[in-house]
Tab-separated table of N, CA and C and ligand atoms in Angstrom:
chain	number	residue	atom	x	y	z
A	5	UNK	N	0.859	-1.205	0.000
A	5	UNK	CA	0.000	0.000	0.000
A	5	UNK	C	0.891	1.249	0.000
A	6	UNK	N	0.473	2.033	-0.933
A	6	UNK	CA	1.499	3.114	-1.144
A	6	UNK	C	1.267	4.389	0.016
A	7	UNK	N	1.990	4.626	0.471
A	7	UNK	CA	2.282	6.020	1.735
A	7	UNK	C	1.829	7.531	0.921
A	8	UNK	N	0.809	8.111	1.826
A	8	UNK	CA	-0.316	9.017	1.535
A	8	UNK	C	1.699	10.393	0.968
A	9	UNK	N	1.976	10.350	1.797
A	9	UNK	CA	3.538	11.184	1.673
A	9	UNK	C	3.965	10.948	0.240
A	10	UNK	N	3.972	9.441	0.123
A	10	UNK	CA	4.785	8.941	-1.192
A	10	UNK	C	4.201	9.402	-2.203
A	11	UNK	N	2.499	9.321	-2.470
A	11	UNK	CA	1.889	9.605	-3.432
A	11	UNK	C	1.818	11.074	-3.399
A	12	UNK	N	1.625	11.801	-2.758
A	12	UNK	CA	1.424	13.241	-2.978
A	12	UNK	C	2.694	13.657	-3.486
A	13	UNK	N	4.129	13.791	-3.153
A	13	UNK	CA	4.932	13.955	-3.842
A	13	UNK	C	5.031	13.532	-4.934
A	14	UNK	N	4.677	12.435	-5.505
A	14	UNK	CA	4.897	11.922	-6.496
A	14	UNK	C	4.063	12.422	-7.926
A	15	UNK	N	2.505	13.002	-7.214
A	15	UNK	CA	1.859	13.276	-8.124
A	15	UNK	C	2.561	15.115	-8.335
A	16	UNK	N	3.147	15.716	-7.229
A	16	UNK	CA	3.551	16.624	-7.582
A	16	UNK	C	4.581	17.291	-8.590
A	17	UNK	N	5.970	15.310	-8.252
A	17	UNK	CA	6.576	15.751	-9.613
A	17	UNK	C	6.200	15.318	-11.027
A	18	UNK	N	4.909	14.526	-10.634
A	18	UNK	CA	4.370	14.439	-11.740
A	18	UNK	C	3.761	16.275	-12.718
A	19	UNK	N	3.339	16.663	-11.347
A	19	UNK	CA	3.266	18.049	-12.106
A	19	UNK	C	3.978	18.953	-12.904
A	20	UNK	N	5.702	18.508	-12.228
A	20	UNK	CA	6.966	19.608	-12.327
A	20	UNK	C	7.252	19.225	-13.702
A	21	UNK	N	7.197	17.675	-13.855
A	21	UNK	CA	7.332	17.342	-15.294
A	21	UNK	C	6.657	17.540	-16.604
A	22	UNK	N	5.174	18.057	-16.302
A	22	UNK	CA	4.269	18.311	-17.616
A	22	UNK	C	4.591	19.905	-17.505
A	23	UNK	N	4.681	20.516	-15.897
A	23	UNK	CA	5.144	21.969	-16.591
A	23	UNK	C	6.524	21.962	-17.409
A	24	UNK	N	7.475	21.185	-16.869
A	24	UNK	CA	9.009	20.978	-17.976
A	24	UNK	C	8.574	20.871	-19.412
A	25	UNK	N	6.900	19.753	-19.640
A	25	UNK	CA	7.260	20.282	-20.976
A	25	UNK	C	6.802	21.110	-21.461
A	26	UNK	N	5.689	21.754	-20.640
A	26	UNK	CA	4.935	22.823	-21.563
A	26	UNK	C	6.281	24.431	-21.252
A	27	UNK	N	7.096	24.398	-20.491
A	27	UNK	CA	8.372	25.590	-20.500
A	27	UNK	C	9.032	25.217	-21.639
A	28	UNK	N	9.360	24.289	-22.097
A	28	UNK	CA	10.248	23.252	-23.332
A	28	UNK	C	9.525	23.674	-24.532
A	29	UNK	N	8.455	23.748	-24.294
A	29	UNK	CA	6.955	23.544	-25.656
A	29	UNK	C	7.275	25.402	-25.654
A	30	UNK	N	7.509	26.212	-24.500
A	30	UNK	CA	7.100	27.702	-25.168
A	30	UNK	C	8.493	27.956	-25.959
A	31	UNK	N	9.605	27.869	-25.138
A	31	UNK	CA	10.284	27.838	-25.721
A	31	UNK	C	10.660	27.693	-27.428
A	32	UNK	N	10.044	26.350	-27.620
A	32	UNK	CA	10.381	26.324	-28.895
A	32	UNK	C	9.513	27.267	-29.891
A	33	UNK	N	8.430	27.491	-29.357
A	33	UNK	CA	7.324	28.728	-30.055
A	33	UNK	C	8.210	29.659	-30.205
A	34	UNK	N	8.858	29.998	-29.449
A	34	UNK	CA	9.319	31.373	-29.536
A	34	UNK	C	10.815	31.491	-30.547
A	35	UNK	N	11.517	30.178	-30.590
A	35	UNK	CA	12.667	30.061	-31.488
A	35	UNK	C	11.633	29.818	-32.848
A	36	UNK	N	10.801	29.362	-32.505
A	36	UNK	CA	9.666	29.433	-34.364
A	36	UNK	C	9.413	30.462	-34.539
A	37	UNK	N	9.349	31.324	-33.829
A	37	UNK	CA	8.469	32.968	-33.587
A	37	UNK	C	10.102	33.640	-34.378
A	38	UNK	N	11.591	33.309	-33.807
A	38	UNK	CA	12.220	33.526	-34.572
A	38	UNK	C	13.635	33.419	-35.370
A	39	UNK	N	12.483	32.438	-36.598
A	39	UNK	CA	12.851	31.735	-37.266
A	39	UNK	C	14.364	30.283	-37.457
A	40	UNK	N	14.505	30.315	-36.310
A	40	UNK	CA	15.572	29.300	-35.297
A	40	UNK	C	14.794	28.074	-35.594
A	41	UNK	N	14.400	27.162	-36.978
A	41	UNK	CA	13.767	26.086	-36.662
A	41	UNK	C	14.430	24.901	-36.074
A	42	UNK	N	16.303	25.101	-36.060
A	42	UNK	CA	16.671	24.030	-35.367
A	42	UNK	C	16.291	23.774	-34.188
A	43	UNK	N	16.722	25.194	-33.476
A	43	UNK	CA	15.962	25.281	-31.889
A	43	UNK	C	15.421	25.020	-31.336
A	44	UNK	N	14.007	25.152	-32.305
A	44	UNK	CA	12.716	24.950	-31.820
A	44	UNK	C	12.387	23.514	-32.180
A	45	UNK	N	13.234	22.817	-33.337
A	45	UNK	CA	13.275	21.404	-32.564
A	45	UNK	C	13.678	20.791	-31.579
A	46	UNK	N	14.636	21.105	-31.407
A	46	UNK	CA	15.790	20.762	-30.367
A	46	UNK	C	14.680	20.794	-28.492
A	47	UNK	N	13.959	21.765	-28.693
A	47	UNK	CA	12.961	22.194	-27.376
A	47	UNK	C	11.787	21.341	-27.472
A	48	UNK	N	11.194	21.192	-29.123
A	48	UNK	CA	10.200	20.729	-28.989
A	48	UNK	C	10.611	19.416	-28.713
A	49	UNK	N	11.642	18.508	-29.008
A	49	UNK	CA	11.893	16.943	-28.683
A	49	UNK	C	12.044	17.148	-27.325
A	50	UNK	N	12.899	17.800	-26.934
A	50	UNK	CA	12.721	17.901	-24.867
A	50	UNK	C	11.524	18.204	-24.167
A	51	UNK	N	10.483	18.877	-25.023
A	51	UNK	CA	9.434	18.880	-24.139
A	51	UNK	C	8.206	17.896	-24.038
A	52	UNK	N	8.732	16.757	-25.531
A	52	UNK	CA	8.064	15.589	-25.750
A	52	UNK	C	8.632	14.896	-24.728
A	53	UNK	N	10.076	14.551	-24.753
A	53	UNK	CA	10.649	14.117	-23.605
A	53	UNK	C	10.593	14.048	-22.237
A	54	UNK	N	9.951	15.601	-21.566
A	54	UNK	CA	9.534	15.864	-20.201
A	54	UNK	C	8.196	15.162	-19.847
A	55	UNK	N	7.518	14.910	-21.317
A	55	UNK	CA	5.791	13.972	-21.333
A	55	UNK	C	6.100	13.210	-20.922
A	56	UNK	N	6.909	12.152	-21.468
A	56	UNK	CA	7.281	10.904	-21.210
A	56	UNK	C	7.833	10.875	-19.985
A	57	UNK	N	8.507	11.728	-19.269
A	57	UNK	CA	9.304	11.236	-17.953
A	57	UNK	C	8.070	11.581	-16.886
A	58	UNK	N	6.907	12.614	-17.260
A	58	UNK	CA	5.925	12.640	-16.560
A	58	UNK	C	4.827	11.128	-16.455
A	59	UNK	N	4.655	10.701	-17.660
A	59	UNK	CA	3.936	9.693	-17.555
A	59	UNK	C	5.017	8.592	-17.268
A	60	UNK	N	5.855	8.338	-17.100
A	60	UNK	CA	6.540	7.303	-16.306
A	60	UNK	C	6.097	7.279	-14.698
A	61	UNK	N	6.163	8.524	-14.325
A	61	UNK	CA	5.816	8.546	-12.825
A	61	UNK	C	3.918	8.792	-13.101
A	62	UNK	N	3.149	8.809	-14.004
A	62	UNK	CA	1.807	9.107	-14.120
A	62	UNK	C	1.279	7.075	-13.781
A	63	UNK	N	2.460	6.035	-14.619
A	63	UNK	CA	2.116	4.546	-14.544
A	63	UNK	C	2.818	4.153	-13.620
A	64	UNK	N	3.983	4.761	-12.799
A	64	UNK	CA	4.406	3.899	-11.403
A	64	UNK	C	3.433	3.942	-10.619
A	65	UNK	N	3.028	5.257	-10.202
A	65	UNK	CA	1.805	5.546	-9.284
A	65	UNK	C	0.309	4.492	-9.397
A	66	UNK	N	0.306	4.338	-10.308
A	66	UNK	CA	-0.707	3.629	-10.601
A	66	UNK	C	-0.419	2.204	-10.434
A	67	UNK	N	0.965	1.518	-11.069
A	67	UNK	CA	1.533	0.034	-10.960
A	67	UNK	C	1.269	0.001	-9.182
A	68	UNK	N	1.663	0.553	-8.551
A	68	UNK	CA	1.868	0.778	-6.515
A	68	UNK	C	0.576	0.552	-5.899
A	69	UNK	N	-0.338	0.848	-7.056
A	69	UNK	CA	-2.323	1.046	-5.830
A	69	UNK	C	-2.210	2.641	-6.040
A	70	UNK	N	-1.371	3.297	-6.575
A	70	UNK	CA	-1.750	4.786	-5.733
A	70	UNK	C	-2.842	5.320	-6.684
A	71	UNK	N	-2.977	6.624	-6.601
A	71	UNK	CA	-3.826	7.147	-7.492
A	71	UNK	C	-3.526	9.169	-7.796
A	72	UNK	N	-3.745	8.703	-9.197
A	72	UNK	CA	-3.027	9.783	-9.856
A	72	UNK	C	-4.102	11.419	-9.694
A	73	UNK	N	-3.670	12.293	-9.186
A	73	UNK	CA	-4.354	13.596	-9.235
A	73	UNK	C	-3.495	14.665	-9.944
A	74	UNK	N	-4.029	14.859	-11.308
A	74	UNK	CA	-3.693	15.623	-11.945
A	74	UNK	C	-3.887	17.154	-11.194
A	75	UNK	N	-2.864	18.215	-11.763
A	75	UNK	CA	-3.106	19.076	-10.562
A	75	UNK	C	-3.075	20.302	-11.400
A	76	UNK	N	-3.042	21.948	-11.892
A	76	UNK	CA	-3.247	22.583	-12.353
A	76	UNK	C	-1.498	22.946	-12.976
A	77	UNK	N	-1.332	23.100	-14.122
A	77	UNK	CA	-0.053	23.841	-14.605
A	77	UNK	C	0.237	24.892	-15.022
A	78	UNK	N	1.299	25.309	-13.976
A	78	UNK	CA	1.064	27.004	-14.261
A	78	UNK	C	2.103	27.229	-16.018
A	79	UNK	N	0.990	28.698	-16.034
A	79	UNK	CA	1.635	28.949	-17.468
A	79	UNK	C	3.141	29.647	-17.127
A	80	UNK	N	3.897	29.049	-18.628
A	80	UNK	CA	5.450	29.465	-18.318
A	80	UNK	C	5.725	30.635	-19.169
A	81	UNK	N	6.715	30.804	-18.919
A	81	UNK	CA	7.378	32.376	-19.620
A	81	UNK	C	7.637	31.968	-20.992
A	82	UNK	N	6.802	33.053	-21.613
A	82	UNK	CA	6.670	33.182	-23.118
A	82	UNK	C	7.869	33.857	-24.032
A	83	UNK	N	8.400	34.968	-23.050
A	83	UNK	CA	9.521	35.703	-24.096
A	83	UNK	C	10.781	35.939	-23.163
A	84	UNK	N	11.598	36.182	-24.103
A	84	UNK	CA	13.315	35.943	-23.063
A	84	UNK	C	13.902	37.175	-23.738
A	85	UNK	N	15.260	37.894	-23.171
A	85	UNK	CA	15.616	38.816	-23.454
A	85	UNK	C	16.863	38.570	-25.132
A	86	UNK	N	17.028	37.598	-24.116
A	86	UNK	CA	18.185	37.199	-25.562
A	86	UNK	C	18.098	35.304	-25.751
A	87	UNK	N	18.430	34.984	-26.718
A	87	UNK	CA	18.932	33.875	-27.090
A	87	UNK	C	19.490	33.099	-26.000
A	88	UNK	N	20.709	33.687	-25.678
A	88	UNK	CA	21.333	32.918	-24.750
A	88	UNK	C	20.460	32.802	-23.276
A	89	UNK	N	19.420	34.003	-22.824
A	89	UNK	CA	18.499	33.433	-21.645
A	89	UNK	C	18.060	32.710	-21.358
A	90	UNK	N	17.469	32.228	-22.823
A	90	UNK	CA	16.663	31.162	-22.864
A	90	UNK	C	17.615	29.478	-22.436
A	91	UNK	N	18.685	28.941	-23.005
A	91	UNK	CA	19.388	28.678	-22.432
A	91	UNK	C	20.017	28.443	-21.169
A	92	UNK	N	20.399	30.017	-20.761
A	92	UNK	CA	20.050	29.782	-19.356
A	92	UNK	C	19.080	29.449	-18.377
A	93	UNK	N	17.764	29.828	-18.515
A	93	UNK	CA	16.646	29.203	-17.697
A	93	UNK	C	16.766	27.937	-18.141
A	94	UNK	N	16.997	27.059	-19.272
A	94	UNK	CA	17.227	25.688	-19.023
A	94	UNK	C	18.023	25.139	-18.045
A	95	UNK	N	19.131	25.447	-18.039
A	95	UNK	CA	20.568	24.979	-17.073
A	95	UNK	C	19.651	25.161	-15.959
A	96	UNK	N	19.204	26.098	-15.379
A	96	UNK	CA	18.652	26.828	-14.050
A	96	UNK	C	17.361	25.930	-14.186
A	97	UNK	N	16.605	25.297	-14.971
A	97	UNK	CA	15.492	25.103	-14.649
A	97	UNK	C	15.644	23.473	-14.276
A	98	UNK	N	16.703	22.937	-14.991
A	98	UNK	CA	16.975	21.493	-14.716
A	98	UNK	C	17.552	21.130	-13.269
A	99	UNK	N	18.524	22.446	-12.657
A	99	UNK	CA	18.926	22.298	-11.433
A	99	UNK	C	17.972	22.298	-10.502
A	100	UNK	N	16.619	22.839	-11.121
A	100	UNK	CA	15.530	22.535	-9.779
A	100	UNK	C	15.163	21.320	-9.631
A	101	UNK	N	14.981	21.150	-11.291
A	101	UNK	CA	14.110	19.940	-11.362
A	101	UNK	C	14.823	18.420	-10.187
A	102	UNK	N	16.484	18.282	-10.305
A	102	UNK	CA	16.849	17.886	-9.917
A	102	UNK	C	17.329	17.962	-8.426
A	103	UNK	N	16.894	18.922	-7.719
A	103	UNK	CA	16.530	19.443	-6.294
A	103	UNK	C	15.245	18.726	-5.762
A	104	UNK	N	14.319	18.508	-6.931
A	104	UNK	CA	13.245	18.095	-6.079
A	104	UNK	C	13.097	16.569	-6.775
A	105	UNK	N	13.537	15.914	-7.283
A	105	UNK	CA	13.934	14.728	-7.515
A	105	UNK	C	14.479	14.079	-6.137
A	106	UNK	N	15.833	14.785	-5.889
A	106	UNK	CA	16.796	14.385	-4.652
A	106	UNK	C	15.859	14.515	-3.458
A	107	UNK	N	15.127	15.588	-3.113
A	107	UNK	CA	14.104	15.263	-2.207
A	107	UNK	C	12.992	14.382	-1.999
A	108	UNK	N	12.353	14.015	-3.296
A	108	UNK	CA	11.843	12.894	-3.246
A	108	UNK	C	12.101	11.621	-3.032
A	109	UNK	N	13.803	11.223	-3.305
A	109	UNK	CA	14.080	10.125	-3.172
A	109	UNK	C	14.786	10.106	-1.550
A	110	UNK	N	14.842	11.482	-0.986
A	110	UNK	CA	14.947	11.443	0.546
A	110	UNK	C	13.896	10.822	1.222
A	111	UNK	N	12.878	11.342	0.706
A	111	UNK	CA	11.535	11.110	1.625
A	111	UNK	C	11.252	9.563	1.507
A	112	UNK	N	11.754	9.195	0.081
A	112	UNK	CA	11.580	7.826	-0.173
A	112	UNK	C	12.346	6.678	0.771
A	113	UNK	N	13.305	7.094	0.788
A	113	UNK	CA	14.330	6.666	1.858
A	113	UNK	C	14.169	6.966	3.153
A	114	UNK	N	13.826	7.963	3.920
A	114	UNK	CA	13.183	8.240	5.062
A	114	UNK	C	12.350	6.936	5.331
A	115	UNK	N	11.103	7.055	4.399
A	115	UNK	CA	10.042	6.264	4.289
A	115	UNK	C	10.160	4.393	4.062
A	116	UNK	N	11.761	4.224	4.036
A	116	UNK	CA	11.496	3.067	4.092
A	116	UNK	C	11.126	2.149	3.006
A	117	UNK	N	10.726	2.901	1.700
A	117	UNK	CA	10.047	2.618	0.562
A	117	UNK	C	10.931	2.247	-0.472
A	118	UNK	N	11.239	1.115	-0.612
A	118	UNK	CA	12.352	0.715	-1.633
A	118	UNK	C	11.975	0.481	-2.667
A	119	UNK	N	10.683	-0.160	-2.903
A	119	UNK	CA	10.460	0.171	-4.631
A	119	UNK	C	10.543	2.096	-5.181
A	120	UNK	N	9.778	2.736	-4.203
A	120	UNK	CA	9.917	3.850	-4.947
A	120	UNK	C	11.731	4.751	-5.277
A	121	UNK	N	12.358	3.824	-4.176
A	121	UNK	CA	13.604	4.073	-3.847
A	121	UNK	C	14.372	4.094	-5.652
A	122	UNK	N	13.800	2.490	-5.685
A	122	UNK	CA	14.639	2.164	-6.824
A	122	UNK	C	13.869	2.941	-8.112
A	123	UNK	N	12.816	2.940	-8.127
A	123	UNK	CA	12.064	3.407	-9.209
A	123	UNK	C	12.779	4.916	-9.632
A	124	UNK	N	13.102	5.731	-8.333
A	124	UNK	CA	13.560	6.877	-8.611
A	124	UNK	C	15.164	7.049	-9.342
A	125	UNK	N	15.703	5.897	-9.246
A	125	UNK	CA	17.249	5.649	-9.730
A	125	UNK	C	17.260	6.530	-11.185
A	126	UNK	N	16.329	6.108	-12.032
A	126	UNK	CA	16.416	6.134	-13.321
A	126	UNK	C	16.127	7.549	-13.567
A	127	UNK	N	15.667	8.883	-12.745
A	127	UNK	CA	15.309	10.192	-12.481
A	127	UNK	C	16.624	10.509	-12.114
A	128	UNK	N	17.423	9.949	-11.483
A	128	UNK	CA	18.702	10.629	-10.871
A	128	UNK	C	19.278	10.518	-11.941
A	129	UNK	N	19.924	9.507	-12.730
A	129	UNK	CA	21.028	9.336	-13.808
A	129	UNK	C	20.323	10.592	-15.269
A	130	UNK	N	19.024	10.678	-14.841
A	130	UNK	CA	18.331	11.534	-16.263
A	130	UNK	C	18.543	12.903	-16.171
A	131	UNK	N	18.840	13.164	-14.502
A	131	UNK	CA	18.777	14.272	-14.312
A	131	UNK	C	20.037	14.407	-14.322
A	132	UNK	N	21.263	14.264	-14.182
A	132	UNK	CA	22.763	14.166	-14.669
A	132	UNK	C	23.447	14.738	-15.967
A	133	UNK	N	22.341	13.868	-16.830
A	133	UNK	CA	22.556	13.936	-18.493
A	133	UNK	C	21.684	15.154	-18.970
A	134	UNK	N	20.498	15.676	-17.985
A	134	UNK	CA	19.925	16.730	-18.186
A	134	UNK	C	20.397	18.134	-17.895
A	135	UNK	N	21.204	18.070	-16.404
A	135	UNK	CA	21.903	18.746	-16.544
A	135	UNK	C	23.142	19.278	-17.347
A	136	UNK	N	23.864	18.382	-17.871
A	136	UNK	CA	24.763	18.458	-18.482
A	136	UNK	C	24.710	19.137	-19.695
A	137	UNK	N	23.587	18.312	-20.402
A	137	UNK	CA	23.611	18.976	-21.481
A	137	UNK	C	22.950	20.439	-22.105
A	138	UNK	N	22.536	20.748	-20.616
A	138	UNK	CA	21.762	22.288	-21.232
A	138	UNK	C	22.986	23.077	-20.486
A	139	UNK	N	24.026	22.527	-19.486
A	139	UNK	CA	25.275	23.572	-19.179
A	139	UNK	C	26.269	23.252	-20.346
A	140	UNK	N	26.339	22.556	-21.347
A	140	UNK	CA	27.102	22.239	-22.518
A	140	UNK	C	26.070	23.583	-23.370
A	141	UNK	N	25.117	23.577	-23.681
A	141	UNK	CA	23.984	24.432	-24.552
A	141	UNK	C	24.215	26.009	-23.836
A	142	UNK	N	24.521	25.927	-22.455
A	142	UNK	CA	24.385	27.358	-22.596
A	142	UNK	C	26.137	27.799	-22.792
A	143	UNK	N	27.185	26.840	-23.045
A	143	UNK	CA	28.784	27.401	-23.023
A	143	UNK	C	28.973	27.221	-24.423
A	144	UNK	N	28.196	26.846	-25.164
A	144	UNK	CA	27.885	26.638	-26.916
A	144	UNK	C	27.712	28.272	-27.093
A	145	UNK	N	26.174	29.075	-26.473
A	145	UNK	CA	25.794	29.878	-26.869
A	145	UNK	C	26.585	31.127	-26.074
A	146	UNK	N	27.180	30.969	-25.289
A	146	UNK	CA	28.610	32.152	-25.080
A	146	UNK	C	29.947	32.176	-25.678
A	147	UNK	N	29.801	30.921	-26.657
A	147	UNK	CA	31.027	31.310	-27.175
A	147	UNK	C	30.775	31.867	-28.484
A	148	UNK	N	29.416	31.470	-28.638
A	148	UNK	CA	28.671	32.083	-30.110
A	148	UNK	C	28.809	33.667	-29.948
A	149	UNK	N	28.625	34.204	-28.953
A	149	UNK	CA	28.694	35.665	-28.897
A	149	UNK	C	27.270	36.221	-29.739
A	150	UNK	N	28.059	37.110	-30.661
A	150	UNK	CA	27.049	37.685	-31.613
A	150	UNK	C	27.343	36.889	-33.113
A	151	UNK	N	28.236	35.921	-33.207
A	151	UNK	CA	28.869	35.635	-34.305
A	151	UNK	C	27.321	35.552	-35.019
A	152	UNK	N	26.767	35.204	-36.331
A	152	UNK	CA	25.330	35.129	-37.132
A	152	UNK	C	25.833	33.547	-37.693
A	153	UNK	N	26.984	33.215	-37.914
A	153	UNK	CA	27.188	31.923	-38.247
A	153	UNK	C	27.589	31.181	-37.391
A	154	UNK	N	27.751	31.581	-36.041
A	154	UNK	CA	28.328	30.169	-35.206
A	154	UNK	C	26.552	30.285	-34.508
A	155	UNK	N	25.367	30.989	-34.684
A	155	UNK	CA	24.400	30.529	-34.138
A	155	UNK	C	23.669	29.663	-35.263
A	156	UNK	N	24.226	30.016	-37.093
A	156	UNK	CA	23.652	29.284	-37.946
A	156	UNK	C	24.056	28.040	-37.409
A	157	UNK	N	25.046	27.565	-37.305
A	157	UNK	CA	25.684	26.545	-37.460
A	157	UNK	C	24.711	25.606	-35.728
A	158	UNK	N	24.963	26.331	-34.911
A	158	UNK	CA	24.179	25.785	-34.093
A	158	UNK	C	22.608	25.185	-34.326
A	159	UNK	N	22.356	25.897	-35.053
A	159	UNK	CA	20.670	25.988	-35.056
A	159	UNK	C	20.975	24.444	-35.891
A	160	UNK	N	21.707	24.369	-36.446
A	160	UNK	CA	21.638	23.171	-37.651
A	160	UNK	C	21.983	22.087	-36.632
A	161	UNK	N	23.029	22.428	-35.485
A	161	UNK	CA	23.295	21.091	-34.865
A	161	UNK	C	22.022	20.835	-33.880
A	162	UNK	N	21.431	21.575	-33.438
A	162	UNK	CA	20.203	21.192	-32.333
A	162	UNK	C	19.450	20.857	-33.199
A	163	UNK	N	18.896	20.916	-34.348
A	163	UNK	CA	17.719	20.513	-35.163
A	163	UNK	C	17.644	19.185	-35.699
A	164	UNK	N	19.214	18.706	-35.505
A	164	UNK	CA	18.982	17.281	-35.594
A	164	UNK	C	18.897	16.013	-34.773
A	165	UNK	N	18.122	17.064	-33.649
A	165	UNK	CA	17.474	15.837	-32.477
A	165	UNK	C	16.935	15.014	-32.755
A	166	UNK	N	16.740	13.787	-32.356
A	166	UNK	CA	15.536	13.199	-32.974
A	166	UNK	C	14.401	12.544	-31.893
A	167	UNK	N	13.487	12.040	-31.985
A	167	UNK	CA	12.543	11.621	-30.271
A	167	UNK	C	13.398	10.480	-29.901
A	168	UNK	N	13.736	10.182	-28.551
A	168	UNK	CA	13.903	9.141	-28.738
A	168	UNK	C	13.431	7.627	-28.033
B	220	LIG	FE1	12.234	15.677	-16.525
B	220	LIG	FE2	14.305	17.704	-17.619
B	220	LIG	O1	13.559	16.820	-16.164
């Protein structure tokens, strides 16, 4: 029987994750808004990506007995000052994400709860590679400066994300 603690957190980062993708999803609107279509692939596959890591924890909850309460998602920031901001609120937005990951798998551990223990493993190593690669994305876009071809050239390398 799943712990009233376990599930409420859980449905919460279930929340943090559909807002990850709908911040991921504006994002890329706004590199479409201008004309950056690598970009705005590159965001839109991560914010397909944040679906999926949400509904991973949307079917553990459910595999456990628990029960899933979808909860309200707040709307995210639509416009950024520069290129490279945007960027940065990634780096910055993944370090939360992974703040409240690590707390969850405290409480999990507190709690005694070793399936959710282990279940959470696969959130820690994601959040590693998540971090990483948007602090790789934002030392890409400072070395770009103002160059117009080292952001062409970028736009071409993020656009060939693919889902995966
Ligand atoms: Fe699901 Fe980017 O954290």
């Amino acid at each position: 029987m799943i712990l009233k603690k376990i599930q409420d957190a859980l449905n919460t980062q279930l929340n943090a994750e559909f807002y990850s993708s709908y911040f991921y999803l504006s994002m890329s609107t706004y590199f479409e808004s201008k004309d950056l279509q690598g970009f705005a692939r590159w965001f839109r596959v991560q914010a397909n990506e944040e679906y999926e890591h949400a509904m991973k924890i949307f079917d553990y909850i459910y595999q456990i007995g628990g029960e899933v309460k979808l909860m309200q998602i707040d709307g995210p920031k639509t416009d950024w000052e520069s290129f490279l901001e945007v960027f940065q609120d990634t780096f910055e937005h993944e370090q939360k994400i992974t703040k409240s990951i690590n707390e969850l798998l405290d409480l999990a551990i507190i709690e005694k709860d070793h399936a959710t223990v282990n279940f959470l493993q696969w959130f820690v190593s994601e959040q590693v590679e998540e971090e990483a690669t948007s602090q790789q994305n934002v030392k890409k876009m400072e070395m770009i400066g103002d160059s117009k071809s080292g952001l062409f050239m970028l736009d071409r390398e993020l656009g060939s994300r693919v889902n995966q």
